[in-house]
PDB file of C-alpha atoms in Angstrom:
ATOM      1  CA  UNK A 291     -24.394  20.463   1.756  1.00  0.00           C
ATOM      2  CA  UNK A 292     -22.569  17.191   3.132  1.00  0.00           C
ATOM      3  CA  UNK A 293     -23.967  15.961   6.555  1.00  0.00           C
ATOM      4  CA  UNK A 294     -20.999  14.600   8.568  1.00  0.00           C
ATOM      5  CA  UNK A 295     -23.404  12.411  11.346  1.00  0.00           C
ATOM      6  CA  UNK A 296     -23.779  10.127   7.675  1.00  0.00           C
ATOM      7  CA  UNK A 297     -19.991   9.073   7.173  1.00  0.00           C
ATOM      8  CA  UNK A 298     -18.606   6.329   8.719  1.00  0.00           C
ATOM      9  CA  UNK A 299     -16.311   6.644  12.059  1.00  0.00           C
ATOM     10  CA  UNK A 300     -13.146   6.474  11.464  1.00  0.00           C
ATOM     11  CA  UNK A 301     -11.712   3.981  13.378  1.00  0.00           C
ATOM     12  CA  UNK A 302      -7.924   2.549  13.780  1.00  0.00           C
ATOM     13  CA  UNK A 303      -6.333  -0.132  15.106  1.00  0.00           C
ATOM     14  CA  UNK A 304      -1.929  -1.399  16.547  1.00  0.00           C
ATOM     15  CA  UNK A 305      -1.121  -3.957  17.669  1.00  0.00           C
ATOM     16  CA  UNK A 306       2.126  -4.961  18.291  1.00  0.00           C
ATOM     17  CA  UNK A 307       1.934  -9.154  18.158  1.00  0.00           C
ATOM     18  CA  UNK A 308       5.332  -9.265  19.486  1.00  0.00           C
ATOM     19  CA  UNK A 309       4.339  -7.971  22.940  1.00  0.00           C
ATOM     20  CA  UNK A 310       0.647  -9.647  22.174  1.00  0.00           C
ATOM     21  CA  UNK A 311      -0.364  -5.467  23.482  1.00  0.00           C
ATOM     22  CA  UNK A 312      -2.864  -2.922  21.555  1.00  0.00           C
ATOM     23  CA  UNK A 313      -0.636   0.189  21.164  1.00  0.00           C
ATOM     24  CA  UNK A 314      -3.986   2.549  19.754  1.00  0.00           C
ATOM     25  CA  UNK A 315      -7.756   1.185  18.875  1.00  0.00           C
ATOM     26  CA  UNK A 316     -10.502   3.686  18.131  1.00  0.00           C
ATOM     27  CA  UNK A 317     -13.856   2.482  17.109  1.00  0.00           C
ATOM     28  CA  UNK A 318     -12.200  -1.415  17.099  1.00  0.00           C
ATOM     29  CA  UNK A 319     -15.706  -3.415  17.102  1.00  0.00           C
ATOM     30  CA  UNK A 320     -17.345  -1.723  13.767  1.00  0.00           C
ATOM     31  CA  UNK A 321     -17.529  -3.940  10.467  1.00  0.00           C
ATOM     32  CA  UNK A 322     -15.593  -2.342   7.615  1.00  0.00           C
ATOM     33  CA  UNK A 323     -16.001  -3.892   3.984  1.00  0.00           C
ATOM     34  CA  UNK A 324     -12.887  -6.397   3.344  1.00  0.00           C
ATOM     35  CA  UNK A 325     -12.282  -4.904  -0.142  1.00  0.00           C
ATOM     36  CA  UNK A 326      -9.140  -3.399   1.113  1.00  0.00           C
ATOM     37  CA  UNK A 327      -8.424  -5.628   3.519  1.00  0.00           C
ATOM     38  CA  UNK A 328      -7.932  -8.413   0.103  1.00  0.00           C
ATOM     39  CA  UNK A 329      -6.277  -5.827  -1.461  1.00  0.00           C
ATOM     40  CA  UNK A 330      -3.715  -5.310   1.043  1.00  0.00           C
ATOM     41  CA  UNK A 331      -2.760  -9.095   1.415  1.00  0.00           C
ATOM     42  CA  UNK A 332      -2.713  -8.526  -2.618  1.00  0.00           C
ATOM     43  CA  UNK A 333      -0.080  -6.475  -2.297  1.00  0.00           C
ATOM     44  CA  UNK A 334       1.831  -8.096   0.611  1.00  0.00           C
ATOM     45  CA  UNK A 335       1.821 -11.723  -1.181  1.00  0.00           C
ATOM     46  CA  UNK A 336       2.573  -9.774  -4.272  1.00  0.00           C
ATOM     47  CA  UNK A 337       5.853  -7.470  -3.157  1.00  0.00           C
ATOM     48  CA  UNK A 338       6.829 -11.106  -0.676  1.00  0.00           C
ATOM     49  CA  UNK A 339       7.416 -12.371  -4.330  1.00  0.00           C
ATOM     50  CA  UNK A 340      11.368 -12.386  -4.476  1.00  0.00           C
ATOM     51  CA  UNK A 341      11.417 -14.270  -7.928  1.00  0.00           C
ATOM     52  CA  UNK A 342       8.796 -11.158  -9.407  1.00  0.00           C
ATOM     53  CA  UNK A 343      10.969  -8.701 -10.908  1.00  0.00           C
ATOM     54  CA  UNK A 344       9.075  -4.881 -10.136  1.00  0.00           C
ATOM     55  CA  UNK A 345       9.096  -3.450 -13.726  1.00  0.00           C
ATOM     56  CA  UNK A 346       7.901  -6.904 -15.032  1.00  0.00           C
ATOM     57  CA  UNK A 347       4.657  -5.502 -17.293  1.00  0.00           C
ATOM     58  CA  UNK A 348       0.925  -5.939 -16.912  1.00  0.00           C
ATOM     59  CA  UNK A 349      -1.891  -4.951 -19.793  1.00  0.00           C
ATOM     60  CA  UNK A 350      -4.810  -3.043 -18.076  1.00  0.00           C
ATOM     61  CA  UNK A 351      -8.209  -3.908 -20.464  1.00  0.00           C
ATOM     62  CA  UNK A 352     -10.379  -1.262 -19.550  1.00  0.00           C
ATOM     63  CA  UNK A 353     -13.947  -3.265 -18.024  1.00  0.00           C
ATOM     64  CA  UNK A 354     -17.070  -1.872 -17.257  1.00  0.00           C
ATOM     65  CA  UNK A 355     -17.670  -4.044 -14.454  1.00  0.00           C
ATOM     66  CA  UNK A 356     -14.072  -2.870 -12.396  1.00  0.00           C
ATOM     67  CA  UNK A 357     -14.224   0.267 -10.441  1.00  0.00           C
ATOM     68  CA  UNK A 358     -11.252   1.586 -11.827  1.00  0.00           C
ATOM     69  CA  UNK A 359      -9.169   5.698 -12.440  1.00  0.00           C
ATOM     70  CA  UNK A 360      -6.651   3.801 -15.171  1.00  0.00           C
ATOM     71  CA  UNK A 361      -7.098   3.295 -18.570  1.00  0.00           C
ATOM     72  CA  UNK A 362      -6.091   0.866 -20.952  1.00  0.00           C
ATOM     73  CA  UNK A 363      -3.024   0.169 -21.572  1.00  0.00           C
ATOM     74  CA  UNK A 364       0.397  -1.374 -20.164  1.00  0.00           C
ATOM     75  CA  UNK A 365       1.925  -0.893 -16.577  1.00  0.00           C
ATOM     76  CA  UNK A 366       4.727  -2.223 -14.681  1.00  0.00           C
ATOM     77  CA  UNK A 367       3.653  -3.828 -11.177  1.00  0.00           C
ATOM     78  CA  UNK A 368       4.959  -0.640  -9.649  1.00  0.00           C
ATOM     79  CA  UNK A 369       2.556   1.355 -11.028  1.00  0.00           C
ATOM     80  CA  UNK A 370       0.309  -1.046 -10.658  1.00  0.00           C
ATOM     81  CA  UNK A 371       0.983  -1.334  -6.637  1.00  0.00           C
ATOM     82  CA  UNK A 372       0.871   2.002  -6.287  1.00  0.00           C
ATOM     83  CA  UNK A 373      -2.627   1.932  -8.153  1.00  0.00           C
ATOM     84  CA  UNK A 374      -3.424  -0.397  -5.445  1.00  0.00           C
ATOM     85  CA  UNK A 375      -3.105   0.799  -2.357  1.00  0.00           C
ATOM     86  CA  UNK A 376      -3.155   4.718  -3.187  1.00  0.00           C
ATOM     87  CA  UNK A 377      -6.650   4.455  -4.931  1.00  0.00           C
ATOM     88  CA  UNK A 378      -7.386   1.090  -4.568  1.00  0.00           C
ATOM     89  CA  UNK A 379      -7.786   0.374  -7.671  1.00  0.00           C
ATOM     90  CA  UNK A 380      -9.952  -2.520  -8.835  1.00  0.00           C
ATOM     91  CA  UNK A 381      -8.509  -2.753 -12.729  1.00  0.00           C
ATOM     92  CA  UNK A 382      -4.419  -2.882 -10.873  1.00  0.00           C
ATOM     93  CA  UNK A 383      -6.028  -5.375  -7.814  1.00  0.00           C
ATOM     94  CA  UNK A 384      -7.002  -7.190 -10.513  1.00  0.00           C
ATOM     95  CA  UNK A 385      -4.191  -6.911 -12.833  1.00  0.00           C
ATOM     96  CA  UNK A 386      -1.920  -8.065 -10.144  1.00  0.00           C
ATOM     97  CA  UNK A 387      -4.074 -10.784  -9.190  1.00  0.00           C
TER      98      UNK A 387
END
């Protein structure tokens, strides 16, 4: 049986930078891995590139060193963005980078 006390505490931080005010904060002092944060920045940078077409294709080559749910193949930029955001897929992030 899964021990609930061994699970990491969830945390949330919602901050209004315009008003310089914390809206919601729970367990904000806990350190978290940077991987997911880096993937969010990658997504923001990818979406911010106006000259990139959302249907541009990228090829994923299976790399046993990357944690992935994707099979080797060709994916659109939109599909890769979904894979990064929904499943935090490392191969999709690598292809977008």
